[in-house]
Amino acid sequence: MNFQLSEDHIAIQQAAREFAENEIAPSAVERDKTGEFPTEIIQKLGELGFMGMMVSPEWGGSGLDCVSYVLAMEEFSKVDASVGVVLSVNNSLVCWVIETFGTAEQKEKFLKPLASGKVIGAYCLSEPGVGSDATQQATTATLQPDGSYLMNGAKNWITNGTTATHYIVFAQSEPGKGHKGITAFIVDKGMPGFEIGHKEDKLGIRSSDTCSLGFTDVRIPADHVLGAVGQGFKIAMETLNGGRIGIASQALGIASGAFEKAVKYTFERHAFGKPINQLQAIQFKLADMQVKVEAARLLCLNAALKKDAHESYIKEAAMAKLYASTIANEVANQAVQVHGGYGYVREYLVERSIRDAKITEIYEGTSEIQHIVIARQLLKEYELQQG
Ligand code: CAA
């Protein structure tokens, strides 16, 4: 593996860092308090090409690789993990799935505006009674004589739920076939019978928008079926493999942001007659945090390189997500500890990293699910090697 970043990668990282510092950071504290969605920021990110980073220019995207995506996600999430998740869902879970499985007509109609950031999308797999056990979709899509489907059911915890215009929705279209009867659909905001539920009041990533959705006899035209009928579960899982690289990078950004604040603070704060970074207790914490951040970064880049090389990245994406989300929580906690009492108040910004980090162990597959994915994949690889 070659982790040497190219000049193009460094330029993208720099552009993302400058945008994060100049355009995102100034309003992040206020949006964390109010829960206001970062509408203008997302519009600007669209204009700069960050909302469809990996989509081909033919379909309105920037045609960049996954390494660039990891670098940008870290920079944005360092200052505001809410912006990070909006961007990640649009890029990984919405644009990617339409570009990979959509027809040319669907790409023209849906992907172009999504990739250029004119509108944003949402990915709807979780339900009130279905989270980790995602094969058990209770939302139904019943085939009608004219080829359309009638959708009924509910979805939960939907990122970009109130702000999206297009929703990738997974539903059981052939009952009795289990996960092989699940189909993916593109549902548009405003379709009769499609209701947007209330926005959740969350612990962290407070200015991202998360809500429930309801479907009552929503008529979905046949040309809104995404991929083959019955292929939906596979599509959902393959989409999440890439999504997990995005969330791993978001977690990395939360960790590196908290770590950088901690390092800076140790130069400013004095105790026992010297800056606290001269105390071994603090130095050990900084060293541990540095190792964790760097290891998470390498796992994220490793997964991205595998994806860019068109190699299997299921295990690598899950490892990156599992590790980066674990250390994001640990590093955020230690960064607050380094700040002492000041770390516990909003004025010093670092407390938000603890609240933002927690969700990275839950969404796009809990840490427990990542363990399952990694173990199954490594055993499969072992068996293949043994012939
Ligand atoms: N990549 C590709 N295919 C996969 C896969 C993966 N990671 N995981 C499973 N599959 C395939 C299997 O190969 C199998 O295919 P076949 O039928 O052809 O053999 C099929 O899917 C069923 O898989 P399993 O038999 O392994 O099913 P299972 O029930 O034992 O396990 C699971 C499935 C791994 C637990 C899966 O349900 C899962 O990943 N659950 C977590 C769901 C999740 O991540 N939800 C996140 C919600 S989205 C979100 O959070 C977005 C947001 O807003 C931020």
XYZ file of C-alpha atoms and ligand atoms in Angstrom:
441
model
C 0.000 0.000 0.000
C 1.294 3.425 -0.928
C 0.087 6.117 1.477
C 1.965 8.913 -0.256
C -0.622 11.585 -1.022
C -0.449 13.069 -4.515
C -0.320 16.825 -5.163
C -3.985 16.652 -6.152
C -4.874 14.955 -2.857
C -3.011 17.603 -0.883
C -4.780 20.358 -2.840
C -8.195 18.852 -2.052
C -7.274 18.430 1.609
C -6.131 22.053 1.733
C -9.286 23.327 -0.006
C -11.472 21.333 2.405
C -9.484 22.607 5.409
C -9.811 26.244 4.325
C -13.528 25.876 3.671
C -13.994 24.152 7.032
C -12.147 26.854 8.944
C -13.574 29.853 7.096
C -17.110 28.778 6.234
C -18.142 25.990 8.615
C -16.390 26.644 11.929
C -17.771 30.169 12.584
C -21.398 28.965 12.815
C -20.822 25.452 14.205
C -21.339 26.344 17.875
C -24.558 28.218 17.203
C -25.945 25.448 15.000
C -25.086 22.886 17.677
C -27.208 24.927 20.106
C -30.160 25.568 17.797
C -30.085 22.399 15.695
C -30.419 24.521 12.572
C -29.551 22.678 9.346
C -26.460 24.108 7.541
C -28.380 24.974 4.350
C -26.043 27.634 2.975
C -22.933 25.627 3.767
C -24.304 22.592 1.946
C -25.201 24.777 -1.044
C -21.649 26.135 -1.181
C -20.183 22.640 -0.778
C -22.326 21.625 -3.759
C -21.002 24.502 -5.851
C -17.441 23.468 -4.970
C -18.095 19.859 -6.037
C -18.020 18.202 -2.599
C -21.576 16.807 -2.651
C -20.870 14.377 -5.482
C -17.130 13.996 -5.078
C -16.783 10.501 -6.535
C -19.497 10.789 -9.193
C -18.325 10.924 -12.798
C -18.346 14.450 -14.343
C -20.732 13.006 -16.953
C -23.355 12.971 -14.207
C -22.485 16.257 -12.579
C -19.887 14.992 -10.082
C -16.224 15.788 -9.484
C -14.826 12.411 -10.574
C -12.478 12.188 -7.589
C -11.287 9.045 -5.836
C -12.202 7.692 -2.429
C -8.896 8.824 -0.885
C -9.901 12.426 -1.693
C -13.256 11.770 -0.059
C -11.600 10.496 3.154
C -9.346 13.554 3.272
C -12.237 15.985 2.787
C -14.495 14.157 5.260
C -11.820 14.382 7.951
C -11.383 18.120 7.433
C -15.102 18.943 7.488
C -15.840 16.654 10.446
C -12.921 18.118 12.393
C -14.864 21.355 12.759
C -18.434 20.089 12.411
C -19.435 16.423 12.314
C -22.995 17.435 11.386
C -21.806 18.785 8.052
C -19.727 15.613 7.734
C -22.692 13.266 7.940
C -24.848 15.273 5.514
C -22.009 15.120 3.005
C -21.266 11.457 3.667
C -24.855 10.283 3.204
C -25.276 12.251 -0.021
C -21.969 11.028 -1.482
C -21.788 7.428 -0.281
C -25.339 6.301 0.275
C -27.260 8.227 -2.359
C -25.067 9.313 -5.289
C -23.024 6.102 -5.255
C -26.019 3.797 -5.300
C -27.717 5.639 -8.168
C -24.516 5.821 -10.214
C -23.818 2.114 -9.610
C -27.286 0.638 -10.021
C -29.383 3.320 -11.756
C -30.493 3.495 -15.376
C -29.249 6.293 -17.646
C -32.656 7.997 -17.220
C -32.403 7.804 -13.411
C -28.886 9.220 -13.518
C -30.031 12.085 -15.711
C -33.084 12.834 -13.595
C -31.851 12.169 -10.033
C -28.074 11.852 -9.949
C -27.198 15.058 -11.778
C -28.958 17.398 -9.322
C -27.822 15.287 -6.342
C -24.177 15.174 -7.409
C -24.022 18.891 -8.110
C -25.508 19.615 -4.682
C -28.604 21.369 -6.027
C -30.661 18.941 -3.945
C -29.742 16.330 -1.350
C -30.798 12.745 -0.792
C -31.463 10.285 2.026
C -31.012 6.530 2.506
C -33.844 4.685 4.214
C -33.131 1.205 5.553
C -33.811 1.388 9.323
C -37.356 1.051 10.617
C -38.973 1.486 14.033
C -38.581 -2.262 14.652
C -35.649 -3.043 12.339
C -32.112 -1.758 12.926
C -29.145 -4.140 12.920
C -31.257 -7.058 11.666
C -31.802 -5.319 8.351
C -33.053 -8.343 6.384
C -36.386 -8.087 8.252
C -37.794 -5.106 6.308
C -41.439 -4.557 7.275
C -42.102 -1.762 4.776
C -43.913 -3.316 1.812
C -44.065 -2.394 -1.877
C -46.891 -4.228 -3.624
C -46.778 -4.631 -7.387
C -49.815 -3.166 -9.192
C -51.205 -4.305 -12.575
C -49.742 -1.223 -14.303
C -46.211 -2.028 -13.079
C -46.164 0.614 -10.341
C -45.823 -0.269 -6.623
C -47.861 0.764 -3.589
C -45.591 1.416 -0.633
C -46.702 1.126 3.007
C -44.677 1.291 6.194
C -42.321 3.490 8.185
C -38.612 4.335 8.333
C -36.635 5.657 11.282
C -33.462 7.634 12.027
C -33.243 9.011 8.508
C -30.315 11.400 8.036
C -31.257 14.355 5.761
C -34.835 13.195 6.385
C -36.628 16.543 6.250
C -34.261 18.316 3.849
C -33.854 15.654 1.145
C -35.806 15.641 -2.087
C -35.005 12.062 -3.142
C -35.046 9.032 -0.832
C -33.522 5.599 -1.482
C -36.084 3.357 0.222
C -35.775 -0.407 0.767
C -39.006 -2.397 0.957
C -40.261 -5.954 0.847
C -41.729 -6.397 -2.647
C -41.978 -10.204 -2.698
C -43.143 -11.454 0.715
C -42.012 -14.978 1.504
C -38.674 -14.547 -0.248
C -36.898 -13.067 2.789
C -34.055 -10.714 1.978
C -34.164 -11.873 -1.654
C -37.592 -10.210 -1.899
C -36.346 -6.743 -0.949
C -36.255 -4.063 -3.658
C -34.750 -0.555 -3.695
C -36.881 2.405 -4.812
C -36.323 6.100 -5.418
C -39.098 7.987 -3.631
C -39.595 11.708 -4.210
C -40.613 14.214 -1.588
C -44.202 15.248 -2.237
C -45.446 11.891 -3.522
C -49.008 11.540 -2.153
C -49.045 9.425 1.023
C -45.350 10.101 1.813
C -45.106 11.849 5.183
C -42.079 13.417 6.846
C -42.094 12.873 10.626
C -40.720 15.086 13.371
C -37.054 16.020 13.541
C -35.208 14.158 16.345
C -33.661 16.128 19.236
C -30.257 14.447 19.424
C -27.306 14.206 21.832
C -24.805 15.130 19.104
C -24.518 15.977 15.398
C -27.344 18.298 16.315
C -27.477 20.423 13.188
C -27.835 17.404 10.913
C -31.416 16.515 10.302
C -32.718 13.119 11.425
C -36.360 12.080 11.277
C -38.859 9.291 10.742
C -40.838 8.789 7.523
C -44.276 7.312 6.857
C -45.643 5.686 3.692
C -49.374 5.151 3.196
C -50.292 3.742 -0.207
C -47.536 5.768 -1.862
C -47.642 5.005 -5.582
C -44.119 4.467 -6.869
C -43.823 4.438 -10.679
C -42.038 1.441 -12.239
C -39.169 3.644 -13.434
C -38.370 4.482 -9.792
C -37.236 0.907 -9.076
C -33.463 1.092 -8.479
C -31.565 -1.985 -9.719
C -33.289 -5.308 -10.201
C -36.425 -6.335 -8.310
C -35.345 -8.516 -5.372
C -31.772 -7.180 -5.475
C -32.448 -4.509 -2.861
C -30.753 -6.096 0.147
C -27.520 -6.684 -1.757
C -27.695 -3.085 -2.985
C -28.248 -1.853 0.583
C -25.242 -3.796 1.896
C -22.885 -2.831 -0.917
C -23.865 0.797 -0.457
C -23.174 0.601 3.263
C -19.687 -0.806 2.625
C -18.728 2.518 1.052
C -20.803 4.472 3.562
C -18.744 2.975 6.362
C -15.589 4.541 4.906
C -17.388 7.900 5.074
C -18.466 7.451 8.695
C -15.016 6.141 9.636
C -13.580 9.370 8.194
C -16.164 11.409 10.060
C -15.109 9.677 13.308
C -11.467 10.302 12.396
C -12.260 13.995 11.944
C -13.984 14.193 15.331
C -10.934 12.532 16.931
C -8.319 14.635 15.161
C -10.253 17.831 15.877
C -10.454 17.016 19.604
C -6.793 15.985 19.642
C -5.612 19.222 18.011
C -7.591 21.281 20.519
C -6.019 19.298 23.369
C -2.463 19.813 22.078
C -3.041 23.561 21.673
C -4.487 23.848 25.160
C -1.471 22.169 26.769
C 0.700 25.087 25.624
C -1.712 27.653 27.053
C -2.469 26.092 30.417
C 0.114 26.201 33.182
C 0.201 24.087 36.338
C 2.930 23.387 38.881
C 4.929 26.280 37.421
C 5.078 25.078 33.790
C 2.914 24.432 30.719
C 0.940 21.270 31.371
C 2.550 19.580 28.351
C 5.691 19.329 30.481
C 3.848 16.989 32.841
C 4.314 13.320 32.063
C 0.652 12.539 32.843
C -0.397 14.892 30.030
C 2.362 13.783 27.648
C 1.242 10.163 27.944
C -2.308 11.141 27.092
C -1.186 13.133 24.050
C 0.996 10.245 22.875
C -1.876 7.764 23.181
C -4.224 10.094 21.335
C -1.697 10.656 18.539
C -1.207 6.905 18.006
C -4.950 6.309 17.861
C -5.653 9.156 15.434
C -2.860 8.094 13.100
C -3.888 4.422 13.186
C -7.495 5.369 12.386
C -6.324 7.586 9.516
C -4.279 4.731 8.033
C -7.252 2.344 8.289
C -9.493 4.861 6.519
C -6.950 5.412 3.752
C -6.370 1.672 3.442
C -10.093 1.043 2.888
C -10.251 3.924 0.399
C -7.230 2.658 -1.536
C -8.844 -0.801 -1.794
C -12.052 0.765 -3.080
C -10.160 2.917 -5.587
C -8.277 -0.185 -6.782
C -11.627 -2.008 -7.285
C -10.589 -4.676 -4.773
C -12.905 -6.062 -2.091
C -13.125 -3.517 0.734
C -15.930 -4.968 2.901
C -13.594 -5.967 5.743
C -11.351 -2.911 5.430
C -14.315 -0.508 5.547
C -15.728 -2.258 8.614
C -12.308 -2.248 10.335
C -11.900 1.468 9.634
C -15.364 2.234 10.979
C -15.019 0.029 14.054
C -11.634 1.414 15.026
C -12.174 5.065 14.109
C -15.503 5.230 15.956
C -14.014 3.538 19.040
C -11.047 5.886 19.218
C -13.175 8.953 18.403
C -14.987 8.329 21.687
C -11.749 7.630 23.576
C -9.856 10.604 22.147
C -12.777 12.993 22.670
C -12.997 11.847 26.281
C -9.266 12.286 26.860
C -9.250 15.676 25.101
C -11.880 16.889 27.570
C -9.821 15.406 30.435
C -6.755 17.380 29.296
C -8.868 20.561 29.396
C -10.054 19.785 32.938
C -13.059 21.859 34.022
C -12.767 24.064 30.926
C -13.357 21.012 28.773
C -16.739 20.508 30.363
C -18.189 23.840 29.266
C -19.400 24.782 25.812
C -17.146 27.821 25.516
C -14.087 25.620 24.955
C -15.703 23.680 22.069
C -14.138 20.340 22.937
C -17.175 18.939 24.820
C -19.104 18.738 21.516
C -16.661 16.086 20.302
C -17.828 13.685 23.047
C -21.468 14.202 22.052
C -20.753 13.961 18.305
C -18.518 10.884 18.600
C -21.121 8.568 20.122
C -23.289 8.193 17.024
C -20.360 6.902 14.961
C -20.538 3.675 17.023
C -24.232 3.342 16.166
C -25.180 4.390 12.633
C -24.273 2.696 9.352
C -23.884 -0.497 11.375
C -23.200 -0.571 15.112
C -19.762 -1.579 16.374
C -21.256 -4.981 17.175
C -22.298 -5.366 13.510
C -18.804 -4.298 12.357
C -17.351 -7.131 14.471
C -19.693 -9.571 12.689
C -18.772 -8.224 9.256
C -15.025 -8.358 9.959
C -15.135 -11.858 11.454
C -17.250 -13.315 8.627
C -15.032 -11.740 6.004
C -11.729 -12.858 7.528
C -13.007 -16.419 7.913
C -14.164 -16.395 4.291
C -10.729 -15.173 3.201
C -9.037 -17.900 5.276
C -11.203 -20.585 3.699
C -10.442 -19.257 0.219
C -6.706 -19.290 0.943
C -6.952 -22.888 2.143
C -8.713 -23.785 -1.122
N -21.535 -6.499 1.487
C -22.122 -7.180 0.453
N -23.053 -8.144 0.661
C -23.391 -8.420 1.935
C -22.817 -7.756 3.033
C -21.848 -6.760 2.770
N -21.265 -6.069 3.767
N -23.363 -8.233 4.181
C -24.243 -9.175 3.817
N -24.259 -9.293 2.461
C -25.062 -10.213 1.650
C -24.674 -11.670 1.947
O -23.606 -12.077 1.143
C -25.961 -12.401 1.634
O -26.053 -12.544 0.246
P -26.680 -13.885 -0.396
O -28.101 -13.932 0.003
O -26.478 -13.707 -1.862
O -25.884 -15.030 0.172
C -27.046 -11.404 2.058
O -26.418 -10.102 2.039
C -27.600 -11.672 3.435
O -26.520 -11.605 4.336
P -26.383 -12.538 5.609
O -26.849 -13.923 5.275
O -24.996 -12.374 6.121
O -27.485 -11.864 6.563
P -27.488 -11.705 8.136
O -28.854 -11.339 8.522
O -26.832 -12.889 8.800
O -26.468 -10.453 8.389
C -26.039 -8.083 8.480
C -26.683 -9.248 7.724
C -24.550 -8.071 8.157
C -26.234 -8.177 9.970
C -26.748 -6.836 7.897
O -28.132 -6.915 8.193
C -26.202 -5.536 8.395
O -25.177 -5.050 7.895
N -26.886 -4.899 9.367
C -26.591 -3.544 9.771
C -27.497 -2.588 9.082
C -26.938 -1.209 9.045
O -25.753 -0.989 8.872
N -27.825 -0.224 9.159
C -27.425 1.146 9.040
C -28.599 1.959 8.660
S -28.202 3.181 7.472
C -27.643 4.534 8.304
O -27.332 4.484 9.442
C -27.481 5.713 7.424
C -27.494 7.020 8.086
O -28.514 7.677 8.089
C -26.259 7.621 8.591
